[in-house]
Short mmCIF file of C-alpha atoms and ligand atoms in Angstrom, two decimals:
data_model
loop_
_atom_site.label_atom_id
_atom_site.label_comp_id
_atom_site.label_asym_id
_atom_site.label_seq_id
_atom_site.Cartn_x
_atom_site.Cartn_y
_atom_site.Cartn_z
CA ARG A 544 -8.67 -89.14 9.36
CA ALA A 545 -7.56 -91.40 6.55
CA ARG A 546 -6.73 -95.02 7.12
CA ARG A 547 -5.59 -98.07 5.23
CA ASP A 548 -7.98 -101.00 4.79
CA GLY A 549 -6.94 -104.51 3.80
CA GLY A 550 -3.96 -104.26 1.48
CA GLN A 551 -5.72 -101.60 -0.55
CA SER A 552 -4.85 -98.02 0.02
CA VAL A 553 -8.33 -96.66 0.05
CA CYS A 554 -8.89 -93.45 1.89
CA PHE A 555 -11.95 -93.11 4.00
CA TYR A 556 -12.86 -89.97 5.73
CA GLU A 557 -14.84 -89.39 8.81
CA PRO A 558 -18.45 -88.81 7.72
CA ARG A 559 -18.25 -85.17 8.85
CA LEU A 560 -15.15 -84.57 6.82
CA ARG A 561 -16.69 -86.27 3.79
CA LEU A 562 -19.72 -84.02 4.12
CA LEU A 563 -17.43 -81.01 4.22
CA VAL A 564 -15.61 -82.10 1.10
CA GLU A 565 -18.92 -82.64 -0.70
CA GLU A 566 -20.22 -79.29 0.46
CA GLN A 567 -17.09 -77.62 -0.80
CA ARG A 568 -17.42 -79.36 -4.15
CA SER A 569 -21.04 -78.34 -4.55
CA LEU A 570 -20.27 -74.76 -3.53
CA LEU A 571 -17.56 -74.66 -6.16
CA ALA A 572 -19.89 -76.06 -8.84
CA ASP A 573 -22.50 -73.41 -8.02
CA LEU A 574 -19.85 -70.71 -7.99
CA ARG A 575 -18.55 -71.76 -11.42
CA ARG A 576 -22.06 -71.61 -12.80
CA ALA A 577 -22.60 -68.17 -11.24
CA VAL A 578 -19.33 -66.82 -12.67
CA ALA A 579 -20.22 -68.12 -16.14
CA ARG A 580 -23.59 -66.33 -15.93
CA HIS A 581 -22.39 -63.28 -14.00
CA ALA A 582 -25.12 -64.05 -11.48
CA PHE A 583 -23.82 -61.68 -8.80
CA GLY A 584 -24.80 -58.36 -7.36
CA VAL A 585 -22.74 -55.38 -6.27
CA GLU A 586 -23.63 -53.19 -3.30
CA TYR A 587 -22.10 -49.80 -2.59
CA GLN A 588 -21.17 -48.47 0.82
CA PRO A 589 -20.66 -44.71 1.32
CA ILE A 590 -17.30 -43.33 2.46
CA VAL A 591 -17.54 -39.93 4.12
CA ASP A 592 -15.33 -37.09 5.29
CA THR A 593 -15.12 -37.35 9.10
CA GLN A 594 -15.28 -33.57 9.67
CA THR A 595 -18.00 -32.52 7.24
CA LEU A 596 -19.69 -35.89 6.61
CA ALA A 597 -19.46 -35.03 2.90
CA LEU A 598 -19.78 -38.05 0.68
CA ARG A 599 -16.38 -38.90 -0.79
CA GLY A 600 -17.13 -42.15 -2.51
CA PHE A 601 -18.55 -45.63 -2.40
CA GLU A 602 -16.87 -48.99 -1.96
CA ALA A 603 -18.19 -51.68 -4.30
CA LEU A 604 -18.86 -54.93 -2.43
CA LEU A 605 -19.63 -58.15 -4.24
CA ARG A 606 -22.76 -60.09 -3.33
CA TRP A 607 -23.71 -63.65 -4.17
CA HIS A 608 -27.11 -65.13 -3.54
CA ARG A 609 -26.46 -68.84 -3.87
CA PRO A 610 -29.54 -70.53 -5.34
CA GLY A 611 -31.25 -72.67 -2.73
CA TYR A 612 -29.01 -71.36 0.08
CA GLY A 613 -29.23 -67.59 0.26
CA PRO A 614 -26.47 -65.02 0.59
CA VAL A 615 -22.91 -66.30 1.00
CA PRO A 616 -20.45 -63.86 2.65
CA PRO A 617 -17.80 -62.58 0.22
CA ASP A 618 -15.02 -63.45 2.65
CA ARG A 619 -16.04 -67.05 2.09
CA PHE A 620 -16.72 -67.38 -1.64
CA ILE A 621 -13.96 -65.05 -2.81
CA ARG A 622 -11.37 -67.33 -1.28
CA VAL A 623 -12.93 -70.29 -3.10
CA ALA A 624 -13.00 -68.30 -6.35
CA GLU A 625 -9.32 -67.45 -5.88
CA GLU A 626 -8.35 -71.06 -5.29
CA ALA A 627 -10.37 -72.24 -8.29
CA GLY A 628 -8.87 -69.63 -10.61
CA LEU A 629 -12.21 -67.87 -11.09
CA ILE A 630 -11.33 -64.58 -9.46
CA CYS A 631 -9.92 -62.84 -12.53
CA GLU A 632 -13.13 -63.25 -14.49
CA LEU A 633 -15.24 -62.34 -11.48
CA GLY A 634 -13.03 -59.40 -10.58
CA ALA A 635 -13.15 -57.99 -14.11
CA TRP A 636 -16.93 -58.18 -14.00
CA VAL A 637 -17.15 -56.31 -10.66
CA LEU A 638 -14.73 -53.67 -11.89
CA GLU A 639 -16.76 -52.98 -15.01
CA GLN A 640 -20.05 -52.93 -13.09
CA ALA A 641 -18.69 -50.51 -10.52
CA CYS A 642 -17.16 -48.17 -13.11
CA ARG A 643 -20.40 -48.11 -15.10
CA GLU A 644 -22.32 -47.26 -11.96
CA ALA A 645 -19.88 -44.49 -10.98
CA VAL A 646 -20.17 -42.70 -14.32
CA SER A 647 -23.60 -41.40 -13.30
CA TRP A 648 -22.45 -40.03 -9.92
CA PRO A 649 -21.19 -36.46 -9.35
CA SER A 650 -17.56 -36.23 -10.39
CA ARG A 651 -16.22 -35.75 -6.85
CA VAL A 652 -17.70 -39.07 -5.74
CA ARG A 653 -15.20 -41.85 -6.33
CA VAL A 654 -15.62 -45.59 -6.54
CA ALA A 655 -13.41 -48.07 -4.69
CA VAL A 656 -13.11 -51.63 -5.96
CA ASN A 657 -11.43 -54.54 -4.17
CA VAL A 658 -8.82 -56.39 -6.17
CA SER A 659 -7.25 -59.77 -5.42
CA VAL A 660 -3.54 -60.42 -5.67
CA SER A 661 -4.20 -62.98 -8.45
CA GLN A 662 -5.81 -60.23 -10.51
CA LEU A 663 -2.81 -57.93 -10.04
CA GLU A 664 -0.51 -60.73 -11.05
CA SER A 665 -2.48 -61.71 -14.11
CA PRO A 666 -0.77 -60.47 -17.26
CA GLY A 667 -2.21 -57.29 -18.70
CA PHE A 668 -4.16 -56.26 -15.61
CA ALA A 669 -3.23 -52.58 -15.95
CA ARG A 670 -4.28 -52.67 -19.61
CA GLN A 671 -7.56 -54.29 -18.63
CA VAL A 672 -8.26 -51.51 -16.12
CA ALA A 673 -7.39 -48.86 -18.71
CA SER A 674 -9.65 -50.42 -21.29
CA ILE A 675 -12.61 -50.71 -18.91
CA LEU A 676 -12.18 -47.06 -17.91
CA SER A 677 -12.12 -45.87 -21.49
CA LYS A 678 -14.97 -48.17 -22.53
CA VAL A 679 -17.31 -46.87 -19.84
CA GLY A 680 -15.93 -43.31 -19.93
CA LEU A 681 -14.79 -42.96 -16.31
CA GLU A 682 -11.94 -40.62 -15.36
CA PRO A 683 -9.10 -42.78 -13.93
CA SER A 684 -8.83 -40.46 -10.92
CA ARG A 685 -12.35 -41.46 -9.90
CA LEU A 686 -11.35 -45.09 -9.45
CA GLU A 687 -9.53 -46.40 -6.42
CA LEU A 688 -8.38 -50.01 -6.27
CA GLU A 689 -8.17 -51.60 -2.83
CA ILE A 690 -5.52 -54.22 -2.31
CA THR A 691 -4.74 -56.11 0.88
CA GLU A 692 -1.41 -56.64 2.52
CA SER A 693 -1.32 -60.21 1.23
CA ILE A 694 0.28 -58.74 -1.87
CA PHE A 695 3.47 -58.36 0.15
CA MET A 696 3.52 -62.02 1.06
CA ASP A 697 4.21 -63.24 -2.44
CA ALA A 698 5.71 -59.89 -3.24
CA ASN A 699 7.14 -60.52 -6.63
CA ALA A 700 8.58 -57.62 -8.48
CA SER A 701 5.92 -57.78 -11.18
CA SER A 702 3.09 -56.94 -8.79
CA PHE A 703 4.88 -53.74 -7.88
CA GLY A 704 5.34 -52.99 -11.57
CA VAL A 705 1.58 -53.30 -12.02
CA LEU A 706 0.94 -50.96 -9.11
CA GLU A 707 3.25 -48.39 -10.71
CA SER A 708 1.49 -48.70 -14.08
CA LEU A 709 -1.89 -48.28 -12.42
CA ARG A 710 -0.70 -45.21 -10.62
CA GLU A 711 0.67 -43.76 -13.84
CA LEU A 712 -2.77 -44.34 -15.31
CA GLY A 713 -4.08 -42.04 -12.58
CA VAL A 714 -5.94 -44.67 -10.58
CA GLY A 715 -5.79 -44.47 -6.76
CA ILE A 716 -4.35 -47.43 -4.85
CA ALA A 717 -5.55 -48.03 -1.29
CA LEU A 718 -3.97 -50.46 1.13
CA ASP A 719 -6.94 -52.32 2.63
CA ASP A 720 -7.18 -53.99 6.04
CA PHE A 721 -4.00 -52.17 6.97
CA GLY A 722 -2.26 -53.61 9.98
CA CYS A 723 -4.24 -56.84 10.01
CA GLY A 724 -2.17 -59.21 8.01
CA PHE A 725 1.41 -59.58 7.05
CA SER A 726 2.69 -56.12 7.84
CA SER A 727 6.03 -54.61 7.41
CA LEU A 728 6.24 -50.88 7.34
CA GLY A 729 8.99 -51.27 4.78
CA PHE A 730 6.58 -51.53 1.91
CA LEU A 731 5.12 -48.13 2.67
CA ARG A 732 8.50 -46.82 1.66
CA GLY A 733 8.59 -48.85 -1.52
CA PHE A 734 5.31 -47.71 -2.99
CA SER A 735 3.25 -44.59 -2.53
CA PHE A 736 -0.28 -45.65 -1.79
CA SER A 737 -3.02 -43.06 -2.04
CA LYS A 738 -4.82 -44.30 1.06
CA LEU A 739 -4.60 -46.57 4.08
CA LYS A 740 -7.78 -48.32 5.21
CA MET A 741 -8.00 -49.42 8.82
CA ASP A 742 -9.85 -52.62 9.40
CA THR A 743 -13.15 -52.87 11.27
CA THR A 744 -11.51 -54.88 14.08
CA PHE A 745 -9.28 -51.96 15.16
CA VAL A 746 -12.14 -49.54 15.10
CA ARG A 747 -14.41 -51.87 17.06
CA GLU A 748 -11.88 -52.30 19.86
CA MET A 749 -10.70 -48.70 19.88
CA GLY A 750 -13.16 -47.49 22.52
CA ILE A 751 -12.66 -50.46 24.85
CA ASP A 752 -9.04 -51.40 24.51
CA ARG A 753 -6.23 -48.95 25.15
CA ARG A 754 -3.86 -50.79 22.88
CA ALA A 755 -6.30 -50.84 19.96
CA HIS A 756 -6.73 -47.10 20.54
CA ALA A 757 -2.97 -46.63 20.38
CA VAL A 758 -2.71 -48.64 17.16
CA VAL A 759 -5.45 -46.61 15.45
CA SER A 760 -3.87 -43.38 16.56
CA ALA A 761 -0.45 -44.52 15.29
CA ILE A 762 -1.90 -45.45 11.90
CA VAL A 763 -3.65 -42.09 11.60
CA ASN A 764 -0.40 -40.27 12.41
CA LEU A 765 1.56 -42.44 10.04
CA ALA A 766 -0.86 -41.65 7.21
CA ALA A 767 -0.57 -37.93 7.97
CA GLU A 768 3.23 -38.12 7.93
CA LEU A 769 3.14 -39.99 4.63
CA GLY A 770 0.66 -37.49 3.24
CA VAL A 771 -1.91 -40.13 2.36
CA ALA A 772 -5.61 -40.33 3.14
CA VAL A 773 -6.80 -42.67 5.85
CA THR A 774 -10.19 -44.32 6.11
CA ALA A 775 -11.57 -46.03 9.20
CA GLU A 776 -13.84 -48.93 8.37
CA GLY A 777 -16.62 -50.30 10.54
CA VAL A 778 -17.62 -47.04 12.23
CA GLU A 779 -20.85 -47.90 14.00
CA THR A 780 -21.25 -45.37 16.82
CA PRO A 781 -21.07 -41.57 17.23
CA GLN A 782 -18.45 -42.16 19.95
CA GLN A 783 -16.17 -43.93 17.49
CA LEU A 784 -16.65 -41.10 15.00
CA SER A 785 -15.74 -38.50 17.59
CA ILE A 786 -12.59 -40.35 18.66
CA LEU A 787 -11.54 -40.67 15.01
CA ARG A 788 -12.15 -36.96 14.43
CA GLN A 789 -10.02 -36.03 17.40
CA MET A 790 -7.25 -38.26 16.14
CA GLY A 791 -7.37 -36.57 12.74
CA CYS A 792 -8.63 -39.53 10.75
CA THR A 793 -9.89 -38.02 7.49
CA GLN A 794 -12.45 -40.50 6.21
CA ALA A 795 -14.87 -43.04 7.62
CA GLN A 796 -17.08 -45.84 6.44
CA GLY A 797 -19.54 -47.90 8.44
CA PHE A 798 -23.07 -48.67 9.51
CA LEU A 799 -23.28 -45.31 11.36
CA PHE A 800 -23.55 -43.64 7.95
CA SER A 801 -24.97 -46.41 5.84
CA ARG A 802 -24.93 -50.13 5.22
CA PRO A 803 -23.85 -51.21 1.75
CA MET A 804 -26.65 -50.10 -0.62
CA GLN A 805 -28.35 -51.49 -3.68
CA PRO A 806 -27.35 -49.48 -6.77
CA ALA A 807 -30.98 -48.41 -7.27
CA ALA A 808 -30.90 -46.63 -3.90
CA ILE A 809 -27.98 -44.38 -4.88
CA PRO A 810 -29.64 -41.85 -7.22
CA PRO A 811 -32.36 -41.04 -4.61
CA LEU A 812 -29.62 -40.62 -1.98
CA LEU A 813 -27.65 -38.28 -4.24
CA ASP A 814 -30.81 -36.25 -4.91
CA GLN A 815 -31.60 -36.08 -1.24
CA ILE A 816 -28.19 -34.88 -0.07
CA GLY A 817 -27.93 -32.57 -3.09
CA GLY A 818 -25.17 -29.97 -3.30
CA GLU A 819 -24.35 -30.39 0.33
CA MET A 820 -23.21 -33.99 -0.20
CA ALA A 821 -23.30 -34.64 3.51
CA LEU A 822 -24.75 -37.78 4.99
CA SER A 823 -26.31 -37.56 8.39
CA PRO A 824 -25.77 -40.61 10.56
CA ALA A 825 -28.49 -43.23 10.23
CA PRO A 826 -31.09 -42.50 12.97
CA ASP A 827 -31.07 -46.07 14.27
CA ALA A 828 -27.27 -46.06 14.44
CA VAL A 829 -27.14 -43.03 16.75
CA LEU A 830 -28.48 -45.16 19.56
CA GLY A 831 -25.59 -47.62 19.18
P1 LIG B 1074 -13.28 -55.07 2.93
O1 LIG B 1074 -12.82 -54.68 1.58
O2 LIG B 1074 -12.41 -54.73 4.08
O3 LIG B 1074 -14.74 -54.44 3.08
C1 LIG B 1074 -15.26 -53.94 4.27
C2 LIG B 1074 -16.19 -54.92 4.93
O4 LIG B 1074 -16.65 -54.38 6.16
C3 LIG B 1074 -17.46 -55.22 4.10
O5 LIG B 1074 -17.82 -56.59 4.35
C4 LIG B 1074 -18.47 -54.28 4.74
O6 LIG B 1074 -19.83 -54.69 4.53
C5 LIG B 1074 -18.07 -54.40 6.19
N1 LIG B 1074 -18.52 -53.26 6.97
C6 LIG B 1074 -18.62 -51.97 6.60
N2 LIG B 1074 -19.04 -51.19 7.60
C7 LIG B 1074 -19.23 -51.99 8.66
C8 LIG B 1074 -19.67 -51.76 10.03
O7 LIG B 1074 -19.97 -50.66 10.44
N3 LIG B 1074 -19.70 -52.86 10.84
C9 LIG B 1074 -19.39 -54.11 10.40
N4 LIG B 1074 -19.48 -55.12 11.27
N5 LIG B 1074 -18.97 -54.35 9.13
C10 LIG B 1074 -18.89 -53.31 8.28
P2 LIG B 1074 -18.29 -57.57 3.21
O8 LIG B 1074 -19.14 -56.85 2.22
O9 LIG B 1074 -18.82 -58.79 3.86
O10 LIG B 1074 -16.92 -57.94 2.45
C11 LIG B 1074 -15.93 -58.66 3.11
C12 LIG B 1074 -14.63 -58.69 2.32
O11 LIG B 1074 -14.81 -59.40 1.09
C13 LIG B 1074 -14.16 -57.30 1.89
O12 LIG B 1074 -13.52 -56.68 2.99
C14 LIG B 1074 -13.20 -57.67 0.78
O13 LIG B 1074 -11.96 -58.10 1.29
C15 LIG B 1074 -13.90 -58.86 0.17
N6 LIG B 1074 -14.61 -58.43 -1.05
C16 LIG B 1074 -15.85 -57.88 -1.18
N7 LIG B 1074 -16.12 -57.61 -2.48
C17 LIG B 1074 -15.01 -57.98 -3.18
C18 LIG B 1074 -14.66 -57.94 -4.59
O14 LIG B 1074 -15.39 -57.48 -5.47
N8 LIG B 1074 -13.42 -58.45 -4.91
C19 LIG B 1074 -12.56 -58.93 -3.98
N9 LIG B 1074 -11.37 -59.40 -4.39
N10 LIG B 1074 -12.84 -58.96 -2.68
C20 LIG B 1074 -14.05 -58.49 -2.27
MG1 LIG B 1075 -12.11 -53.08 0.76
MG1 LIG B 1076 -11.03 -53.44 4.71
MG1 LIG B 1077 -11.85 -56.78 5.34
#
């Protein structure tokens, strides 16, 4: 609450609000410093085939351990980075890290990287992606970029142009958090995505809520009709996996198979699953 004091127009804030503003400012200062030093980590979460449990790929997920505070959830700091204009630098760093990592994996294992709308809209984004791929020596078809529906909110024609250029490059484009945000089915006609990703919230409610079940089933059918892959996120229980299988959902990701992993844990995993490339559900998750 701001108020006027004496004739001066000085703004005071409630102490709580002032604290919040200061916290925000200090978070931003720390984030700037971290971006300048690339002081982030990337974890990788397996994506598997629902029928065979074969490993299809990993999603790269950004991690920030804020000095003196501990881990900050990406949902929180990425928004701050976007608002402060830091996301393009940060996003380019993640993309290069993830592509470098993926080079050492078997060629049928892809890497998915989240991309913000500001990155897509920054001039030369498609060229940047192409140059990272050729620098690290990764086949474009092994990279999938995940974009959220928010792209359709400030849908300017240039973002669609970028999507087309990326697709021509041979990179996959997944529509992330499908059905959660600003959705119009119209844009599925306008651009051919390579994959739809269903958000964790749908999957979580699927077994308990009939309507959530219906929504998941409709998305799976829609993907099949469009001829695109569909991944369910947030699969935590064998029951959820079996419902998704029955529905015909092709891919799954979630704690049932694995939490996001440190890069160092990937080579041992690949050795362990060997030619079979199938992940068995985590033993502790089976109880869930
Ligand atoms: P997302 O892209 O939808 O990623 C999936 C989120 O679901 C991840 O959260 C993942 O850890 C979580 N998850 C996966 N399986 C399960 C499960 O079985 N149960 C539960 N409860 N959660 C599960 P995370 O890592 O916290 O990331 C949150 C969001 O932050 C991501 O959502 C994505 O939108 C954004 N993000 C992460 N890394 C990046 C990045 O490098 N760039 C951009 N622009 N955004 C990123
Ligand atoms: Mg994602
Ligand atoms: Mg998602
Ligand atoms: Mg999400």
